[in-house]
Amino acid sequence: MSEIPPTDEARLIRPEVVTSLLDENNLVLPDDQINDFRVLLSALDEAAQHMLSFDDYQPTVDLEKYPRTDIHVPEDTCGGGWATKAVVTCTQPTSSLLAGRTIALKDNIALAGVRCTNGTTAVDWTPVVDATVAMRVLDAGATITGKASCENGCFGGVSDTSCTGPVENPWAAGYSTGGSSSGSGRLVAAGAVDMALGCDQGGSIRLPAANCGLVGHKPTWGLVPYTGIISLEATIDHVGPMTKNVADCALLMDVLAGADGMDDRVPMMVKPGTFDFVKEVNETLAKGKPLAGLKIGILAEGFMSSRMDLGVEKLVRSAAVKFAEYGASVLSVSIPLHTESAPTWMCALPIAGMRQGLLGDLTGRKQLFMTDRISMASPKLTQVAFDANGPGGQSIYLRGRFLEQKYGLELHARAMNLMRKLAEEYDKALETYDVLVMPTAPMLTQKTATAAEKKEKGMGPLALLNRNLGVTHNTAPFDFSGHPALSLPVGLASPVDDPDVKLPVGMQIVGRQYEDLVCMQVAAVWEKENDWKSLYAGDM
């Protein structure tokens, strides 16, 4: 292909192509400059066609090294937890860290040859690549046994929005696991797999973990590669472990952490294979006063949600003060701006989330582009795609368009700057305290509703979306700030209107950036000294 712009008439685009482009964008050019832009755009068009003549450059999956069999949609979904089942292994693992362990991947994580629904029918996609985290668990000797259901577009906090069907809480039929990593929470808690990977942009690892009695860890932003995973919004994308205990969480983090050379979220100096979370946690547990010298701050504003449940508050406060028995100093800390995170988050997410999560616009990023899925995207949602996204995706789309058209990009910029201010407030508090603790969710999980029940009750978008109000009060701020945040089960409580039901409660432990280890150490000590299943808020 010549680098010289074409000048012969046969190779030039028509003048009306330039004038139409100007008209569509409310622009004008002097007539004597139209031909210049015919030449410039024609050269660009030839370059584009030349580029598209090359084969796409994607990582090649070695199916002999990573064989996959028995790919199918199961009849028995384990209470809605499974989206698709498969058996995927590595014939030449580089370590035995996860040998004998079974793992489920949230259904927004690419696994070549296995459908990836992202909880929605808006896009029909079967990946040709494996996500970095999938390859890492396989290289460590694990067996991936399938894809775990997730909420529609990963926008739901109640587990009845997925295109694969509702996901039931293993502790109580008819109750939600939370979302959006709903299937991951269900499968681990029900014993269908040893571990699972979830993704978290507002609490989607930690909330299902809290609701299902699991340990769920949202790593520091930029510690675990997001390569090969459907993005909701790059500045809040996290992938991490959902496990039965802290030891498994630390083990999985040893495998997952570190740069892969493709994801621009992860600094290249964060080297994979250089972490030893398991060893460090075990050394902490072996000490007489394992938390001696640590300062733990109970975040006052973490208990100030309008939907704060008394049982949740009792359990988390009781769990937090026990840290003093293990050598830590435990004091209250106030960060007033924490209560402003919800409206800030509400304004910061829609424009970027609409473009990246719904329209697949990842321009400006340095990462692996899954071009087969991107080719299905369009500058605007079609009516079919809009309908398929359900109230959560529809809300993000319309809110994004509304804010974009009424306020432009300044509102998004201001909201992001305020989130940075909030992150600095957390950093300031963490100069004094080693970790901050608070409820993972201020309330217990709620009941799900079938499609028929939603219709019978006349539940429109407002009623359906209002179920999520306040749920992310303590989780979403740390997606934007990027601090590591771990949810630890600390007891059981009963809904006010359903006293015979007992549901898990999670305590969130938040640490300094890249000090994920400290979160795990603090959680592991509490876990070792307490049987959380025997702690019931009704007895307090």
Coordinates of C-alpha atoms in Angstrom, one line a residue:
M1 CA 0.0 0.0 0.0
S2 CA 1.4 3.4 -0.9
E3 CA 1.8 6.0 1.9
I4 CA 1.2 8.8 -0.7
P5 CA -2.4 10.1 -0.6
P6 CA -4.2 9.2 -3.8
T7 CA -4.8 12.0 -6.3
D8 CA -6.4 10.2 -9.2
E9 CA -10.2 10.7 -9.4
A10 CA -11.0 7.0 -9.5
R11 CA -9.5 6.5 -6.1
L12 CA -11.0 9.5 -4.3
I13 CA -14.2 9.4 -2.3
R14 CA -17.0 11.4 -3.7
P15 CA -17.4 15.1 -2.7
E16 CA -20.8 14.4 -1.1
V17 CA -19.2 12.0 1.3
V18 CA -17.2 14.9 2.8
T19 CA -20.2 17.3 2.7
S20 CA -22.5 14.7 4.4
L21 CA -19.9 14.2 7.1
L22 CA -19.8 17.9 7.7
D23 CA -23.6 18.2 7.7
E24 CA -24.0 15.4 10.2
N25 CA -21.7 17.2 12.6
N26 CA -23.0 20.7 12.0
L27 CA -19.8 21.8 10.4
V28 CA -18.8 23.7 7.2
L29 CA -15.7 24.0 5.1
P30 CA -14.8 26.5 2.3
D31 CA -15.6 24.9 -1.1
D32 CA -12.0 25.1 -2.2
Q33 CA -11.0 22.8 0.8
I34 CA -13.5 20.0 0.1
N35 CA -11.1 18.4 -2.4
D36 CA -8.2 18.5 0.1
F37 CA -10.3 16.5 2.5
R38 CA -11.4 14.1 -0.2
V39 CA -7.7 13.3 -0.6
L40 CA -7.0 13.0 3.1
L41 CA -10.0 10.8 3.8
S42 CA -9.4 8.7 0.8
A43 CA -5.9 7.9 2.1
L44 CA -7.4 7.1 5.5
D45 CA -10.0 4.8 3.9
E46 CA -7.3 2.9 1.9
A47 CA -5.3 2.5 5.1
A48 CA -8.3 1.2 6.9
Q49 CA -9.1 -1.3 4.2
H50 CA -5.5 -2.4 4.1
M51 CA -5.5 -3.0 7.9
L52 CA -8.7 -5.0 7.7
S53 CA -7.0 -7.3 5.1
F54 CA -4.8 -8.7 7.9
D55 CA -5.9 -11.5 10.2
D56 CA -6.8 -10.3 13.7
Y57 CA -4.1 -10.7 16.3
Q58 CA -5.4 -12.6 19.2
P59 CA -3.7 -14.9 21.7
T60 CA -4.0 -18.5 20.5
V61 CA -5.4 -21.1 22.9
D62 CA -3.4 -24.3 22.8
L63 CA -6.3 -26.8 23.0
E64 CA -3.8 -29.7 23.5
K65 CA -2.3 -28.1 26.5
Y66 CA -5.7 -26.7 27.7
P67 CA -8.2 -29.3 26.6
R68 CA -11.9 -28.6 27.2
T69 CA -14.7 -31.2 27.1
D70 CA -18.3 -31.8 28.1
I71 CA -19.4 -28.3 27.2
H72 CA -23.1 -28.1 27.8
V73 CA -26.0 -26.2 29.4
P74 CA -27.0 -28.4 32.4
E75 CA -30.5 -29.4 33.3
D76 CA -29.5 -29.2 37.0
T77 CA -28.2 -25.7 37.4
C78 CA -27.6 -26.0 41.2
G79 CA -30.3 -23.5 42.1
G80 CA -29.5 -21.3 39.1
G81 CA -25.8 -21.2 39.8
W82 CA -24.6 -22.7 36.6
A83 CA -24.9 -20.9 33.3
T84 CA -22.8 -23.5 31.3
K85 CA -20.8 -26.5 32.4
A86 CA -17.5 -27.8 31.0
V87 CA -14.3 -29.5 32.0
V88 CA -11.2 -27.5 31.3
T89 CA -7.7 -28.6 32.5
C90 CA -4.0 -28.0 31.8
T91 CA -1.9 -31.0 30.8
Q92 CA 1.4 -29.2 31.7
P93 CA 0.7 -27.0 34.8
T94 CA 3.6 -24.9 36.0
S95 CA 2.7 -25.4 39.6
S96 CA 0.5 -27.5 41.9
L97 CA -0.9 -24.7 44.0
L98 CA -4.5 -25.5 42.9
A99 CA -4.1 -29.2 42.2
G100 CA -7.3 -31.0 42.8
R101 CA -9.3 -27.8 43.1
T102 CA -12.4 -27.1 41.1
I103 CA -13.2 -23.5 40.0
A104 CA -16.1 -21.7 38.4
L105 CA -15.7 -18.5 36.4
K106 CA -18.2 -15.7 36.5
D107 CA -20.0 -15.6 33.1
N108 CA -18.4 -12.4 31.9
I109 CA -14.9 -14.1 31.9
A110 CA -13.8 -15.5 28.5
L111 CA -13.2 -19.2 28.2
A112 CA -12.6 -20.2 24.6
G113 CA -15.3 -22.4 23.1
V114 CA -17.7 -21.9 26.0
R115 CA -20.6 -19.4 25.6
C116 CA -20.2 -16.2 27.6
T117 CA -23.7 -14.7 28.3
N118 CA -22.7 -11.8 30.6
G119 CA -26.2 -12.6 32.0
T120 CA -27.9 -11.1 28.9
T121 CA -29.3 -12.1 25.5
A122 CA -28.2 -8.7 24.1
V123 CA -25.1 -10.2 22.7
D124 CA -24.6 -13.9 21.6
W125 CA -20.9 -14.5 22.1
T126 CA -18.7 -17.5 22.3
P127 CA -15.0 -16.4 23.0
V128 CA -12.0 -17.6 21.0
V129 CA -9.6 -16.6 23.8
D130 CA -9.1 -17.5 27.5
A131 CA -9.0 -14.7 30.1
T132 CA -5.6 -14.3 31.8
V133 CA -7.2 -15.4 35.2
A134 CA -8.6 -18.5 33.6
M135 CA -5.1 -19.5 32.2
R136 CA -3.5 -18.8 35.6
V137 CA -5.8 -21.1 37.6
L138 CA -5.3 -23.8 34.9
D139 CA -1.5 -23.4 35.0
A140 CA -1.7 -23.8 38.8
G141 CA -3.4 -27.2 38.4
A142 CA -7.0 -26.3 38.9
T143 CA -10.0 -27.7 36.9
I144 CA -12.4 -25.2 35.6
T145 CA -15.8 -26.9 35.7
G146 CA -17.9 -24.2 34.1
K147 CA -19.3 -20.7 34.0
A148 CA -21.3 -19.3 36.9
S149 CA -24.5 -17.3 36.2
C150 CA -24.3 -13.5 36.6
E151 CA -26.9 -10.8 36.6
N152 CA -28.0 -9.2 33.4
G153 CA -25.1 -7.2 32.1
C154 CA -23.6 -7.3 35.6
F155 CA -25.9 -4.4 36.6
G156 CA -28.0 -6.2 39.2
G157 CA -27.8 -6.5 42.9
V158 CA -30.7 -9.0 43.3
S159 CA -30.2 -12.4 41.8
D160 CA -33.3 -12.7 39.6
T161 CA -32.2 -10.8 36.5
S162 CA -30.0 -13.2 34.6
C163 CA -31.0 -14.5 31.2
T164 CA -30.1 -18.0 32.6
G165 CA -32.7 -17.7 35.4
P166 CA -32.8 -16.7 39.0
V167 CA -30.1 -17.8 41.5
E168 CA -31.2 -19.0 44.9
N169 CA -29.4 -18.3 48.2
P170 CA -28.2 -21.6 49.6
W171 CA -29.2 -20.5 53.1
A172 CA -32.8 -19.8 52.4
A173 CA -35.0 -20.6 49.4
G174 CA -36.5 -17.6 47.7
Y175 CA -33.8 -15.3 48.9
S176 CA -31.2 -13.5 46.7
T177 CA -27.5 -14.3 46.7
G178 CA -26.9 -10.7 45.8
G179 CA -25.2 -9.7 42.6
S180 CA -23.8 -9.5 40.2
S181 CA -21.5 -12.5 40.8
S182 CA -24.6 -14.4 41.9
G183 CA -23.8 -17.8 40.5
S184 CA -20.2 -17.7 41.9
G185 CA -21.6 -17.1 45.4
R186 CA -24.2 -19.9 45.1
L187 CA -21.8 -22.5 43.7
V188 CA -19.1 -22.1 46.3
A189 CA -21.6 -21.9 49.2
A190 CA -23.5 -24.9 48.0
G191 CA -20.3 -27.0 47.6
A192 CA -20.6 -27.4 43.8
V193 CA -17.1 -26.0 43.4
D194 CA -14.2 -25.4 45.7
M195 CA -13.6 -21.8 44.6
A196 CA -15.0 -19.2 42.1
L197 CA -13.9 -16.0 40.5
G198 CA -16.2 -13.0 40.6
C199 CA -15.9 -9.5 39.2
D200 CA -16.6 -6.3 41.1
Q201 CA -17.5 -2.8 39.9
G202 CA -19.8 -1.8 42.8
G203 CA -19.7 -4.7 45.2
S204 CA -20.3 -7.7 42.9
I205 CA -17.8 -10.0 44.6
R206 CA -18.3 -8.8 48.2
L207 CA -22.1 -8.6 48.3
P208 CA -22.8 -12.2 47.1
A209 CA -20.0 -13.3 49.4
A210 CA -21.6 -11.6 52.4
N211 CA -25.1 -13.0 51.5
C212 CA -23.8 -16.5 51.0
G213 CA -21.4 -16.7 54.0
L214 CA -18.2 -16.6 52.0
V215 CA -14.9 -14.8 51.9
G216 CA -14.9 -12.4 48.9
H217 CA -12.0 -10.2 48.1
K218 CA -11.9 -7.2 45.8
P219 CA -8.2 -6.8 45.1
T220 CA -6.4 -3.5 44.9
W221 CA -7.3 -2.0 41.5
G222 CA -4.5 -3.0 39.1
L223 CA -3.3 -6.0 41.1
V224 CA -5.1 -8.8 39.1
P225 CA -5.3 -8.5 35.3
Y226 CA -8.8 -8.0 33.8
T227 CA -7.6 -9.2 30.3
G228 CA -10.3 -11.2 28.5
I229 CA -13.2 -10.1 30.8
I230 CA -16.1 -8.0 29.7
S231 CA -15.5 -4.5 31.1
L232 CA -18.2 -2.5 32.8
E233 CA -15.9 0.5 33.3
A234 CA -12.1 0.4 33.3
T235 CA -11.5 2.5 36.4
I236 CA -13.7 0.3 38.5
D237 CA -13.1 -3.2 37.0
H238 CA -11.8 -5.8 39.5
V239 CA -11.7 -9.6 39.4
G240 CA -11.0 -11.7 42.5
P241 CA -11.7 -14.7 44.6
M242 CA -14.8 -16.0 46.2
T243 CA -13.9 -18.8 48.7
K244 CA -15.0 -20.7 51.7
N245 CA -12.3 -19.4 53.9
V246 CA -9.4 -16.9 54.1
A247 CA -6.8 -19.6 53.4
D248 CA -8.3 -20.4 50.0
C249 CA -8.7 -16.7 49.3
A250 CA -4.9 -16.1 49.9
L251 CA -4.0 -19.2 47.8
L252 CA -6.1 -18.0 44.9
M253 CA -4.6 -14.5 45.2
D254 CA -1.1 -16.0 45.0
V255 CA -2.1 -17.5 41.7
L256 CA -4.0 -14.5 40.2
A257 CA -1.9 -11.4 41.1
G258 CA 0.6 -9.7 38.8
A259 CA 0.8 -8.1 35.4
D260 CA 0.3 -10.0 32.2
G261 CA 1.7 -7.4 29.8
M262 CA -1.7 -6.7 28.2
D263 CA -3.9 -5.0 30.8
D264 CA -3.1 -1.3 31.2
R265 CA -4.7 -1.4 34.7
V266 CA -1.8 -3.5 36.1
P267 CA 1.7 -1.9 36.4
M268 CA 4.4 -3.9 34.8
M269 CA 6.5 -3.9 38.0
V270 CA 3.8 -5.9 39.7
K271 CA 5.3 -9.3 38.8
P272 CA 3.2 -12.5 38.8
G273 CA 4.5 -15.4 40.9
T274 CA 6.2 -13.1 43.4
F275 CA 3.4 -13.1 46.0
D276 CA 3.2 -15.4 49.0
F277 CA 0.0 -14.5 50.7
V278 CA -0.5 -18.0 52.1
K279 CA 2.9 -18.0 53.8
E280 CA 2.5 -14.5 55.3
V281 CA -1.0 -15.3 56.6
N282 CA 0.1 -18.5 58.2
E283 CA 3.0 -16.8 59.9
T284 CA 0.6 -14.2 61.3
L285 CA -1.7 -17.0 62.7
A286 CA 1.2 -18.6 64.4
K287 CA 1.9 -15.5 66.6
G288 CA 0.7 -15.3 70.2
K289 CA -0.9 -11.9 69.7
P290 CA -1.2 -12.0 66.0
L291 CA -2.5 -8.5 65.5
A292 CA -0.2 -6.8 68.0
G293 CA 0.7 -3.2 66.9
L294 CA -2.2 -3.0 64.3
K295 CA -4.7 -0.2 64.5
I296 CA -8.2 -0.9 63.3
G297 CA -10.7 1.8 62.6
I298 CA -14.4 1.2 62.8
L299 CA -15.8 3.5 60.1
A300 CA -18.6 5.5 61.7
E301 CA -20.2 6.4 58.4
G302 CA -20.2 2.8 57.4
F303 CA -23.2 2.3 59.8
M304 CA -25.1 5.4 58.7
S305 CA -27.1 4.0 55.8
S306 CA -30.8 4.7 55.9
R307 CA -31.3 1.0 55.4
M308 CA -29.1 -0.1 58.3
D309 CA -30.4 -3.4 59.8
L310 CA -30.1 -3.7 63.5
G311 CA -28.9 -7.4 63.4
V312 CA -26.2 -6.5 60.9
E313 CA -25.0 -3.6 63.0
K314 CA -24.9 -5.8 66.2
L315 CA -22.9 -8.6 64.5
V316 CA -20.4 -6.3 62.8
R317 CA -19.7 -4.1 65.8
S318 CA -19.4 -7.2 68.0
A319 CA -17.0 -8.8 65.5
A320 CA -14.9 -5.6 65.2
V321 CA -14.3 -5.1 68.9
K322 CA -12.9 -8.6 69.2
F323 CA -9.8 -7.5 67.3
A324 CA -8.6 -6.0 70.6
E325 CA -8.4 -9.6 72.1
Y326 CA -5.9 -10.4 69.4
G327 CA -3.6 -7.5 70.1
A328 CA -5.0 -4.7 67.9
S329 CA -6.1 -1.2 68.9
V330 CA -9.7 -0.7 67.9
L331 CA -11.1 2.8 67.7
S332 CA -13.8 4.7 65.9
V333 CA -12.9 6.8 62.8
S334 CA -15.0 9.3 60.9
I335 CA -14.8 10.0 57.2
P336 CA -17.8 12.3 56.5
L337 CA -17.3 12.3 52.8
H338 CA -18.1 8.5 52.8
T339 CA -21.8 9.4 53.0
E340 CA -21.5 11.4 49.8
S341 CA -20.2 8.5 47.8
A342 CA -23.6 7.3 46.6
P343 CA -24.7 10.5 44.6
T344 CA -21.1 10.9 43.4
W345 CA -21.0 7.3 42.2
M346 CA -24.4 7.8 40.6
C347 CA -23.1 10.6 38.5
A348 CA -19.7 9.1 37.8
L349 CA -20.7 5.7 36.4
P350 CA -23.4 6.2 33.7
I351 CA -21.5 7.9 30.9
A352 CA -18.4 5.7 31.0
G353 CA -20.4 2.6 31.9
M354 CA -22.8 3.2 29.0
R355 CA -19.9 3.6 26.5
Q356 CA -17.7 0.8 27.8
G357 CA -20.1 -1.7 29.3
L358 CA -23.0 -1.4 26.9
L359 CA -21.6 -0.1 23.6
G360 CA -18.2 -1.7 23.8
D361 CA -16.3 1.5 23.3
L362 CA -12.8 0.9 24.7
T363 CA -11.0 3.6 22.8
G364 CA -8.1 5.1 24.7
R365 CA -7.3 1.8 26.4
K366 CA -4.2 -0.4 26.0
Q367 CA -5.4 -4.0 26.4
L368 CA -6.5 -7.1 24.6
F369 CA -9.5 -6.1 22.4
M370 CA -11.9 -9.0 21.9
T371 CA -12.8 -7.9 18.3
D372 CA -15.3 -10.6 17.7
R373 CA -17.5 -9.2 20.4
I374 CA -16.7 -5.6 19.6
S375 CA -17.9 -6.3 16.0
M376 CA -21.4 -6.9 17.4
A377 CA -21.5 -3.5 19.1
S378 CA -23.0 -0.3 17.6
P379 CA -22.9 3.4 18.5
K380 CA -26.4 3.1 19.9
L381 CA -28.4 0.3 21.4
T382 CA -30.9 -1.3 19.1
Q383 CA -34.4 -1.8 20.5
V384 CA -33.7 -5.5 20.7
A385 CA -30.5 -5.0 22.7
F386 CA -32.2 -2.3 24.9
D387 CA -35.0 -4.7 25.8
A388 CA -32.6 -7.6 26.4
N389 CA -30.5 -5.5 28.9
G390 CA -33.4 -5.3 31.4
P391 CA -34.0 -2.4 33.8
G392 CA -30.4 -2.3 35.1
G393 CA -28.8 -1.9 31.7
Q394 CA -31.6 0.3 30.4
S395 CA -31.2 2.6 33.3
I396 CA -27.4 3.0 32.8
Y397 CA -28.0 3.6 29.1
L398 CA -30.7 6.3 29.5
R399 CA -28.9 7.9 32.5
G400 CA -25.7 8.0 30.5
R401 CA -27.4 9.6 27.5
F402 CA -29.3 12.0 29.7
L403 CA -26.2 13.2 31.5
E404 CA -24.2 13.4 28.3
Q405 CA -26.8 15.5 26.6
K406 CA -27.7 17.8 29.4
Y407 CA -24.4 18.3 31.2
G408 CA -21.8 17.1 28.8
L409 CA -18.5 15.6 30.1
E410 CA -18.0 18.2 32.8
L411 CA -20.3 16.4 35.3
H412 CA -18.5 13.1 34.8
A413 CA -15.1 14.9 35.2
R414 CA -16.2 16.6 38.4
A415 CA -17.7 13.4 39.9
M416 CA -14.5 11.5 39.1
N417 CA -12.4 14.3 40.8
L418 CA -14.7 14.0 43.9
M419 CA -14.2 10.3 44.0
R420 CA -10.4 11.0 43.9
K421 CA -10.9 13.3 46.8
L422 CA -12.8 10.6 48.7
A423 CA -9.9 8.2 47.9
E424 CA -7.5 10.6 49.4
E425 CA -9.7 10.8 52.6
Y426 CA -9.5 7.1 52.9
D427 CA -5.7 7.3 52.4
K428 CA -5.5 9.9 55.1
A429 CA -7.4 7.7 57.6
L430 CA -5.2 4.7 56.6
E431 CA -2.1 6.7 57.5
T432 CA -3.3 6.2 61.1
Y433 CA -5.2 2.9 60.8
D434 CA -4.0 -0.3 59.2
V435 CA -7.5 -1.2 58.1
L436 CA -11.0 0.2 58.2
V437 CA -14.0 -2.1 59.1
M438 CA -17.7 -1.7 58.5
P439 CA -20.6 -3.8 57.3
T440 CA -20.2 -5.2 53.8
A441 CA -23.9 -4.5 53.2
P442 CA -26.0 -2.5 55.6
M443 CA -29.0 -4.8 55.3
L444 CA -29.7 -8.5 54.9
T445 CA -30.3 -10.0 51.5
Q446 CA -33.8 -9.8 50.2
K447 CA -36.3 -12.0 48.4
T448 CA -36.1 -12.7 44.7
A449 CA -39.1 -12.5 42.4
T450 CA -40.0 -14.7 39.4
A451 CA -41.0 -13.1 36.1
A452 CA -44.6 -14.0 36.9
E453 CA -44.4 -12.4 40.4
K454 CA -42.9 -9.3 38.9
K455 CA -45.8 -9.1 36.4
E456 CA -48.4 -9.9 39.0
K457 CA -47.2 -7.2 41.4
G458 CA -46.8 -4.7 38.5
M459 CA -43.1 -4.2 39.3
G460 CA -41.8 -1.8 36.7
P461 CA -38.2 -0.5 36.3
L462 CA -38.5 1.8 39.4
A463 CA -39.7 -0.9 41.7
L464 CA -37.1 -3.4 40.4
L465 CA -34.2 -1.0 40.7
N466 CA -35.3 0.4 44.1
R467 CA -34.4 -3.0 45.5
N468 CA -30.8 -2.1 45.0
L469 CA -31.0 1.2 47.0
G470 CA -28.4 1.4 49.7
V471 CA -27.0 -2.1 49.1
T472 CA -23.6 -0.7 47.8
H473 CA -23.3 2.0 50.5
N474 CA -20.0 0.6 51.7
T475 CA -18.8 -1.4 48.7
A476 CA -19.0 0.9 45.6
P477 CA -16.8 3.7 47.1
F478 CA -13.8 1.3 47.2
D479 CA -14.3 0.3 43.6
F480 CA -13.7 3.9 42.6
S481 CA -10.9 4.4 45.2
G482 CA -9.2 1.2 44.3
H483 CA -8.5 0.1 47.9
P484 CA -8.5 -3.6 48.6
A485 CA -11.7 -4.7 50.4
L486 CA -12.5 -8.1 51.8
S487 CA -15.8 -9.4 53.0
L488 CA -15.7 -11.9 55.9
P489 CA -18.7 -13.7 57.3
V490 CA -19.3 -12.8 61.0
G491 CA -22.7 -14.3 61.9
L492 CA -26.3 -14.9 61.1
A493 CA -29.3 -12.6 61.4
S494 CA -33.0 -12.9 60.6
P495 CA -35.2 -10.5 58.5
V496 CA -37.7 -8.6 60.7
D497 CA -40.6 -10.1 58.7
D498 CA -39.2 -13.6 58.5
P499 CA -37.8 -14.6 62.0
D500 CA -37.5 -18.3 61.2
V501 CA -34.9 -17.6 58.4
K502 CA -31.2 -17.1 59.3
L503 CA -29.0 -15.3 56.7
P504 CA -25.3 -14.6 56.7
V505 CA -23.8 -11.2 57.5
G506 CA -20.5 -9.9 56.2
M507 CA -17.9 -7.5 57.7
Q508 CA -15.8 -5.6 55.2
I509 CA -12.1 -5.0 55.9
V510 CA -10.5 -2.3 53.8
G511 CA -6.7 -1.7 53.5
R512 CA -4.1 0.5 52.0
Q513 CA -3.5 0.2 48.2
Y514 CA -1.5 -3.0 47.5
E515 CA -1.7 -4.1 51.1
D516 CA -4.2 -6.8 50.3
L517 CA -2.1 -9.0 52.6
V518 CA -3.1 -7.0 55.7
C519 CA -6.8 -7.4 54.9
M520 CA -6.3 -11.2 54.7
Q521 CA -4.2 -11.3 57.9
V522 CA -6.8 -9.5 59.9
A523 CA -9.6 -11.6 58.4
A524 CA -7.7 -14.8 59.0
V525 CA -7.1 -14.1 62.7
W526 CA -10.8 -13.3 63.3
E527 CA -11.8 -16.4 61.3
K528 CA -9.5 -18.7 63.3
E529 CA -10.8 -17.5 66.7
N530 CA -14.5 -17.5 65.9
D531 CA -17.2 -19.9 64.5
W532 CA -19.3 -17.4 62.7
K533 CA -22.1 -19.8 62.1
S534 CA -22.7 -20.0 65.8
L535 CA -23.1 -16.3 66.2
Y536 CA -26.7 -15.1 65.9
A537 CA -27.8 -11.5 66.2
G538 CA -31.0 -12.7 67.9
D539 CA -28.9 -13.9 70.8
M540 CA -27.2 -10.6 71.4

